[in-house]
CSV table of C-alpha atoms in Angstrom, one decimal:
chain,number,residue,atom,x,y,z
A,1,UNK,CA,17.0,12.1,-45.3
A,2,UNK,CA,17.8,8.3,-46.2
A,3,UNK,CA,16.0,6.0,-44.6
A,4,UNK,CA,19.0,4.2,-42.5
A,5,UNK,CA,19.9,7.8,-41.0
A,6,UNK,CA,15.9,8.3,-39.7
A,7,UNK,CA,15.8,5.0,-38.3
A,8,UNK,CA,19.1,5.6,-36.0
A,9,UNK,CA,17.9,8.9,-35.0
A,10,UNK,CA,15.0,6.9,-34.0
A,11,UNK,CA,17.1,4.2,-32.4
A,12,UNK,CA,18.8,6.5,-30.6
A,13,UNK,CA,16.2,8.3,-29.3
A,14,UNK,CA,14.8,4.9,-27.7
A,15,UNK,CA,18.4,4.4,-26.0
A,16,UNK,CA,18.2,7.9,-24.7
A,17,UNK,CA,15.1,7.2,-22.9
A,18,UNK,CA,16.5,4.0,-21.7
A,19,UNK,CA,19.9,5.8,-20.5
A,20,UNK,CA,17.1,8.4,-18.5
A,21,UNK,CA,14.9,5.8,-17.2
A,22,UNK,CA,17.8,3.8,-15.5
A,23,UNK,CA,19.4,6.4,-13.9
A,24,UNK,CA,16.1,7.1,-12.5
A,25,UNK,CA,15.6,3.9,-11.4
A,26,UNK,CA,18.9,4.0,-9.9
A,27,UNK,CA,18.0,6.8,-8.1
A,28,UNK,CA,15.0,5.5,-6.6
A,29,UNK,CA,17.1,2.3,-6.1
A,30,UNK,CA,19.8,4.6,-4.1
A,31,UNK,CA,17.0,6.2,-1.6
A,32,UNK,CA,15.6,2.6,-0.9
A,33,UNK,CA,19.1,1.8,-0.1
A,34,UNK,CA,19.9,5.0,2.2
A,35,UNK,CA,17.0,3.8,4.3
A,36,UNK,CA,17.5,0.2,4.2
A,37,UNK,CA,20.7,0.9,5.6
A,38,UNK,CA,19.4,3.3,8.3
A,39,UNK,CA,16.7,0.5,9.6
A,40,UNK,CA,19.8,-1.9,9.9
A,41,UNK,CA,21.6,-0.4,12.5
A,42,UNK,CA,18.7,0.8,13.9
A,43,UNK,CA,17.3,-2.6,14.9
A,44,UNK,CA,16.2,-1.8,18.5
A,45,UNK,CA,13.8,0.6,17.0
A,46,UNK,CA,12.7,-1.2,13.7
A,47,UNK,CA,12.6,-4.6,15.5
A,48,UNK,CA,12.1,-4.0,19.1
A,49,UNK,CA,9.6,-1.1,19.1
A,50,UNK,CA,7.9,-1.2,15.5
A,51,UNK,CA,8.2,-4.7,13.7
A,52,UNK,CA,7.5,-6.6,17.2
A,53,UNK,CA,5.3,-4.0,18.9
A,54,UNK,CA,2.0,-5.8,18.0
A,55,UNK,CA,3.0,-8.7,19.4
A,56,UNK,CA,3.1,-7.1,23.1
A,57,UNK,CA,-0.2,-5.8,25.3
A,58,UNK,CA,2.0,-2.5,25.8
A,59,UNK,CA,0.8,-1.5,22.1
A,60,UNK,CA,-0.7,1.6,21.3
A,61,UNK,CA,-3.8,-0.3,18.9
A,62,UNK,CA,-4.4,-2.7,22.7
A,63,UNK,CA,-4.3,0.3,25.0
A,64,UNK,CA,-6.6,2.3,23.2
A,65,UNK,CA,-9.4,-0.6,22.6
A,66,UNK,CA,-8.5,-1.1,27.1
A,67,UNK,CA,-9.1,2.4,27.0
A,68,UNK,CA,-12.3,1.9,25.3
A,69,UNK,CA,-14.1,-0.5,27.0
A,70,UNK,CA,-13.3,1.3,30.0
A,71,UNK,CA,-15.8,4.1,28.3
A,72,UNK,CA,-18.3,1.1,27.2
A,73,UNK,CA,-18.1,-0.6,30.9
A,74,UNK,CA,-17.5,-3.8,28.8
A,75,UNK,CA,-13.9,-6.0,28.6
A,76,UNK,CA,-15.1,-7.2,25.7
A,77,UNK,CA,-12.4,-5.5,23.5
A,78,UNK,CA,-9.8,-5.0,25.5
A,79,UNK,CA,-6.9,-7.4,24.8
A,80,UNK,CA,-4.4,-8.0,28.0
A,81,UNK,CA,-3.1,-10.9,26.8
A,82,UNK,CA,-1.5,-12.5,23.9
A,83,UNK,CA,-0.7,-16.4,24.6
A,84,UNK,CA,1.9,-16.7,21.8
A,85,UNK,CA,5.7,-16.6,22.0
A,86,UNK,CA,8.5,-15.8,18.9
A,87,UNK,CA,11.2,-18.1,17.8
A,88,UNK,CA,13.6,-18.3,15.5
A,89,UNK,CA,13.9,-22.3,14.6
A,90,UNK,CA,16.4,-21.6,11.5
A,91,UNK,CA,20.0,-20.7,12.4
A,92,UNK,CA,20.0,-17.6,9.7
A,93,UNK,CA,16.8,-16.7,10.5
A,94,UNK,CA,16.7,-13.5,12.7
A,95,UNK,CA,19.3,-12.6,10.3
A,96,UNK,CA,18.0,-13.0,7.4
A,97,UNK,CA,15.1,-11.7,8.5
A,98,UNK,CA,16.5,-8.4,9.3
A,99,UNK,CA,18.1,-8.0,6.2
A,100,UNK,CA,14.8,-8.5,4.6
A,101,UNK,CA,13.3,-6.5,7.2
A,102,UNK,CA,15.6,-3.5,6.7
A,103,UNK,CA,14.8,-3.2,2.7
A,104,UNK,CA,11.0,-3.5,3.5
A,105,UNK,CA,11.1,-0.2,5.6
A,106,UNK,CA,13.6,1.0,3.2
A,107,UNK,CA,10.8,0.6,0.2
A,108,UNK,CA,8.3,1.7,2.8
A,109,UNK,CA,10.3,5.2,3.6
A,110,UNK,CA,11.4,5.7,0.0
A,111,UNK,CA,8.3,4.9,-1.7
A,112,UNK,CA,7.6,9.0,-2.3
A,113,UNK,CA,10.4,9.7,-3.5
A,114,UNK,CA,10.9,6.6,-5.5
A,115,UNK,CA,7.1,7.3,-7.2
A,116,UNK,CA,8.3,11.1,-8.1
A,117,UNK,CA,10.9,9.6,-9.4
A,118,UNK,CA,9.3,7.4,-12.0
A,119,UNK,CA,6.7,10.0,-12.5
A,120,UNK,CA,9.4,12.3,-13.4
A,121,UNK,CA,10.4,9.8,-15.9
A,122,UNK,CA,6.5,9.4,-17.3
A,123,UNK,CA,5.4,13.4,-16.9
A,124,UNK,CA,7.1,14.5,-20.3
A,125,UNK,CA,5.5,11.8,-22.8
A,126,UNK,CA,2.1,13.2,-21.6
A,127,UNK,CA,0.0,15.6,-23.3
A,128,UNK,CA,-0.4,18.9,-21.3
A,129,UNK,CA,-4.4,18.5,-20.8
A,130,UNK,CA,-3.0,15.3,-19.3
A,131,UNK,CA,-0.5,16.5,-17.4
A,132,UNK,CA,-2.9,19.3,-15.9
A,133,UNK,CA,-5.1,15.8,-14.9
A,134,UNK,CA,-2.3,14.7,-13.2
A,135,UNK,CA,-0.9,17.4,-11.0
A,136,UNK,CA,-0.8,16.5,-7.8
A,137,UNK,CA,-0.4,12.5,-8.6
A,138,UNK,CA,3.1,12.0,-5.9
A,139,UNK,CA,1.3,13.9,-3.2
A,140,UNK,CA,-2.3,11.8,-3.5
A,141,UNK,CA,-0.4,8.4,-4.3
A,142,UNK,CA,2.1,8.8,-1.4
A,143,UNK,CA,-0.9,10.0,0.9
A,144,UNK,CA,-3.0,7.1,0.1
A,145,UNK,CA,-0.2,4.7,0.5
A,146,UNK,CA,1.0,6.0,3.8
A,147,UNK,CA,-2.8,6.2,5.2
A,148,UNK,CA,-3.1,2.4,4.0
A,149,UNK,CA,0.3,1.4,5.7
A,150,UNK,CA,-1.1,2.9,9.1
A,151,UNK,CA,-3.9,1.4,8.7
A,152,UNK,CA,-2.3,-1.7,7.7
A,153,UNK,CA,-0.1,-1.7,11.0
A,154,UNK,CA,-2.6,0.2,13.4
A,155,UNK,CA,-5.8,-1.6,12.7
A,156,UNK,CA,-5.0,-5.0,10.6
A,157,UNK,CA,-2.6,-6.1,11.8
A,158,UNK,CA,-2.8,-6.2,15.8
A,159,UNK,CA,-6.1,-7.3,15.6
A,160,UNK,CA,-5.1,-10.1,12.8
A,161,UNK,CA,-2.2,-11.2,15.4
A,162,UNK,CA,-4.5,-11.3,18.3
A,163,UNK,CA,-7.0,-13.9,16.0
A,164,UNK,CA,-4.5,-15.8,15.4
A,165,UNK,CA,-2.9,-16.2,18.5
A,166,UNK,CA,-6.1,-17.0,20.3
A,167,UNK,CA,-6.9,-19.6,17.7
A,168,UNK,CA,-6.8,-23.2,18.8
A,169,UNK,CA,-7.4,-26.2,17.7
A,170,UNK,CA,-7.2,-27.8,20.9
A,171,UNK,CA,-5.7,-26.3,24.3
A,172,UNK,CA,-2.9,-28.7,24.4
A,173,UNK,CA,-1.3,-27.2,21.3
A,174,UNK,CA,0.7,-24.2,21.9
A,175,UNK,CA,1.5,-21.1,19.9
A,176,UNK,CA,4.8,-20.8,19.0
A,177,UNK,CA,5.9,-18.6,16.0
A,178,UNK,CA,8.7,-18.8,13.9
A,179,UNK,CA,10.2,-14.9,14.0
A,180,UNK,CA,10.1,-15.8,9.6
A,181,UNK,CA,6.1,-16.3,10.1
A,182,UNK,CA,5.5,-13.3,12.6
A,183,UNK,CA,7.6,-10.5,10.7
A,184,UNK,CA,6.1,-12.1,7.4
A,185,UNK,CA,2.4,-12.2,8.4
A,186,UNK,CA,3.0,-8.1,9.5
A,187,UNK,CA,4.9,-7.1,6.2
A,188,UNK,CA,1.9,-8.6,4.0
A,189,UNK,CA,-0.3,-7.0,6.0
A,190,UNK,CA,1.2,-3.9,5.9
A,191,UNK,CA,2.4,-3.1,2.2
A,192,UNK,CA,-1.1,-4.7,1.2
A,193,UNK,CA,-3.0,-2.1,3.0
A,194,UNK,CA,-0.6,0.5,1.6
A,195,UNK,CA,-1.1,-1.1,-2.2
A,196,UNK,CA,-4.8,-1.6,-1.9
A,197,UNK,CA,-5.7,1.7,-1.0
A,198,UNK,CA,-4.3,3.2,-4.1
A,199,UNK,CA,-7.9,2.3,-5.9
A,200,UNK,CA,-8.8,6.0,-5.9
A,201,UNK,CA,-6.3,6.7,-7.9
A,202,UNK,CA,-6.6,3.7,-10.1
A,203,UNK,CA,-10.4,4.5,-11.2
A,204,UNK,CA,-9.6,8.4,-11.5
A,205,UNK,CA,-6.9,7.8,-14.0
A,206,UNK,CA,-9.3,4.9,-16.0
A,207,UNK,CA,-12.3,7.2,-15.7
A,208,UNK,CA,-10.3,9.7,-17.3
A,209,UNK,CA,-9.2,7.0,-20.1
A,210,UNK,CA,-12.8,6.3,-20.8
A,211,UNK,CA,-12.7,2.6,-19.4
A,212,UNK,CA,-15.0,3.1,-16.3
A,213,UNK,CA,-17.9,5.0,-15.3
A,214,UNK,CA,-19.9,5.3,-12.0
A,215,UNK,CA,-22.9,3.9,-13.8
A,216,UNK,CA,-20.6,1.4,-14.7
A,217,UNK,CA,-19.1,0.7,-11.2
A,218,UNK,CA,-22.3,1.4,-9.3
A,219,UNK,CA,-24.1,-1.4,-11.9
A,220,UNK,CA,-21.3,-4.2,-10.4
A,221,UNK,CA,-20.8,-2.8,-7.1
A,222,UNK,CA,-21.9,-6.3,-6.3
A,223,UNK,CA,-19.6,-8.0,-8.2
A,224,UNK,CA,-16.8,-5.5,-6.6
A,225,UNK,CA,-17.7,-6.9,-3.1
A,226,UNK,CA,-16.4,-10.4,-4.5
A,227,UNK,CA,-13.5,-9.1,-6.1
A,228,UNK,CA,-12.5,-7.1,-2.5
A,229,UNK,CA,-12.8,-10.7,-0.5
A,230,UNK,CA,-11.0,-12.3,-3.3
A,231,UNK,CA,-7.7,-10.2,-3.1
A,232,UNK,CA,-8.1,-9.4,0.5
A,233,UNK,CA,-7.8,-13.3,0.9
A,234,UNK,CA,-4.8,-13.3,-1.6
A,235,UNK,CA,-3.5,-10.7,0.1
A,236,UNK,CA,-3.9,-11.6,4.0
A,237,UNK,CA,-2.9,-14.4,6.4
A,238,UNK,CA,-4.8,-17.6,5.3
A,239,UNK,CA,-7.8,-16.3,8.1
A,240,UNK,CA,-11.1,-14.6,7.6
A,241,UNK,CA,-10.6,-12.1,9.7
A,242,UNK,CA,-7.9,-10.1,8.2
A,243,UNK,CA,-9.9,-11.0,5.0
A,244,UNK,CA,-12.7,-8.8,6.2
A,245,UNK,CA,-10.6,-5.9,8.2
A,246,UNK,CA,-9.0,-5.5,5.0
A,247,UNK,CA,-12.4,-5.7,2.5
A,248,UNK,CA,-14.3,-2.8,4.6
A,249,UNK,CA,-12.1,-0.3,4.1
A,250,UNK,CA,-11.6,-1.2,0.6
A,251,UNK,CA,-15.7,-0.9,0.3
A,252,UNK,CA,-15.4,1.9,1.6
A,253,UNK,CA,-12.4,3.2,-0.9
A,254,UNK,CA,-15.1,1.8,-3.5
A,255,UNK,CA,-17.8,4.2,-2.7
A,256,UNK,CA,-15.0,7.4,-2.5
A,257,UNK,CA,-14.0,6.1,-6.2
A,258,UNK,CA,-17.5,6.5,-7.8
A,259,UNK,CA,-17.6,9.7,-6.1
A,260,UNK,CA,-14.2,10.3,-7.8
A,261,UNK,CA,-15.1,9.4,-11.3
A,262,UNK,CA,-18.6,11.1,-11.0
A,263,UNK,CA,-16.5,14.5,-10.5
A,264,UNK,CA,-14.6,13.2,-13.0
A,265,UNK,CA,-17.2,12.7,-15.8
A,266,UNK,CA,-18.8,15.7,-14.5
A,267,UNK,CA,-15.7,18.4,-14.9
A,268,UNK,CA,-15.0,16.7,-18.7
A,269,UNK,CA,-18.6,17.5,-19.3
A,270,UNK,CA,-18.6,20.9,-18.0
A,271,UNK,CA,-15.7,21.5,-20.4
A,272,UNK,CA,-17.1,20.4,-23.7
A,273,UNK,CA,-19.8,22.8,-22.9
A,274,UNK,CA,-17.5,25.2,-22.3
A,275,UNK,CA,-16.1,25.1,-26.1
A,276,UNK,CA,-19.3,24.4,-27.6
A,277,UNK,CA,-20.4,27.9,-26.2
A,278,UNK,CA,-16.7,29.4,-27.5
């Protein structure tokens, strides 16, 4: 076969797997939008009830730590008030903000889908051992992800809000936040959780490349610590306290990922053995 003919078959195949990969994009694009769409017109219950339900004492996350101290006989962590109030100084800025707002929970809702669809796209190039590895990768991924964005809106982020809105420089300056600061402090928050908790799944798939080992991540577990307070700091509100509500979890992520690629190393093991016998 000439040389110029192999090299457009070739070409060709390339384009094809362009042609695939956008109209799966597309389609994940096209569930982000369905749900987008469905949080903007339902803005009493994105806005009212979900996005701005931290900021009230009526919160599920308050009550329960009320509830609590009840049990403890100490007030200690119950939280009956939040001395803050939301503007909007911008004229476009509740607007824009829900526009914004709307796609977030779009990407939020559609991120399953939207990660089997990509997977879909990556599953063929693999080699079956791999792909054997793999099963189960949408479920675990969208799992993790939607534990990490409950945690993220549940745990971080009420008790970041109530830091912040207790922290004064001095009492004569009052808390006043811009409705673009509020929703933007609780979207990090939450999509960070929801990213950062995918590290069990980033050190199975490099334990199974050969990149990491637990000796390996039990030798720099140390070093792990800093890198945790580094990107929880990236990744939070400019406080430490977020810093560290986000960093213990991740810790404890750490420790279930050398446990991971133990089991890891240990099942590749068990298989060589296994053809050496044959």
């Amino acid at each position: 076969m000439p040389l110029d003919q192999i090299e457009e078959e070739v070409e060709m195949s390339f384009l094809d797997h362009l042609e695939e990969l956008r109209w799966h994009l597309i389609r994940s694009l096209g569930a982000i939008m369905v749900f987008a769409v469905a949080a903007f017109f339902a803005k009493n219950l994105v806005f009212h009830t979900i996005l701005l339900g931290p900021s009230r004492i009526d919160f599920w996350t308050y009550e329960m730590l009320c509830r609590l101290s009840e049990i403890l006989k100490s007030e200690a962590l119950c939280i009956d008030e939040l001395p803050f109030i939301i503007q909007s100084r911008k004229m476009t800025g509740q607007f824009s903000m829900h526009v914004t707002s709307s796609f977030v929970v779009g990407i939020i809702c559609a991120f399953p889908y939207a990660f089997w669809e990509i997977w879909r796209f990556i599953k063929p190039g693999l080699y079956p051992t791999e792909r054997k590895a793999a099963r189960g990768a949408t479920f675990f991924v969208s799992f993790l992800f939607i534990i990490g964005v409950l945690f993220g809106y549940f745990v971080v982020t009420p008790i970041s809000i109530n830091f912040l809105s207790n922290y004064q420089l001095d009492p004569s300056i009052l808390n006043e936040f811009d409705i673009i600061s509020y929703i933007s402090t609780v979207i990090t928050l939450v999509l960070a959780c929801g990213i950062l908790f995918q590290l069990p799944i980033v050190v199975y798939f490099l334990t199974r490349a050969g990149l990491i080992t637990p000796e390996i991540m039990r030798t720099y577990r140390k070093h792990a610590i800093i890198v945790i307070l580094i990107l929880g700091a990236m990744l939070t509100p400019p406080d430490p306290f977020s810093q560290i509500l986000i960093a213990m979890p991740l810790f404890g992520l750490y420790q279930v990922s050398i446990f991971i690629s133990a089991r890891v190393i240990k099942k590749e093991q068990s298989t060589e053995l296994q053809k050496v016998d044959e």
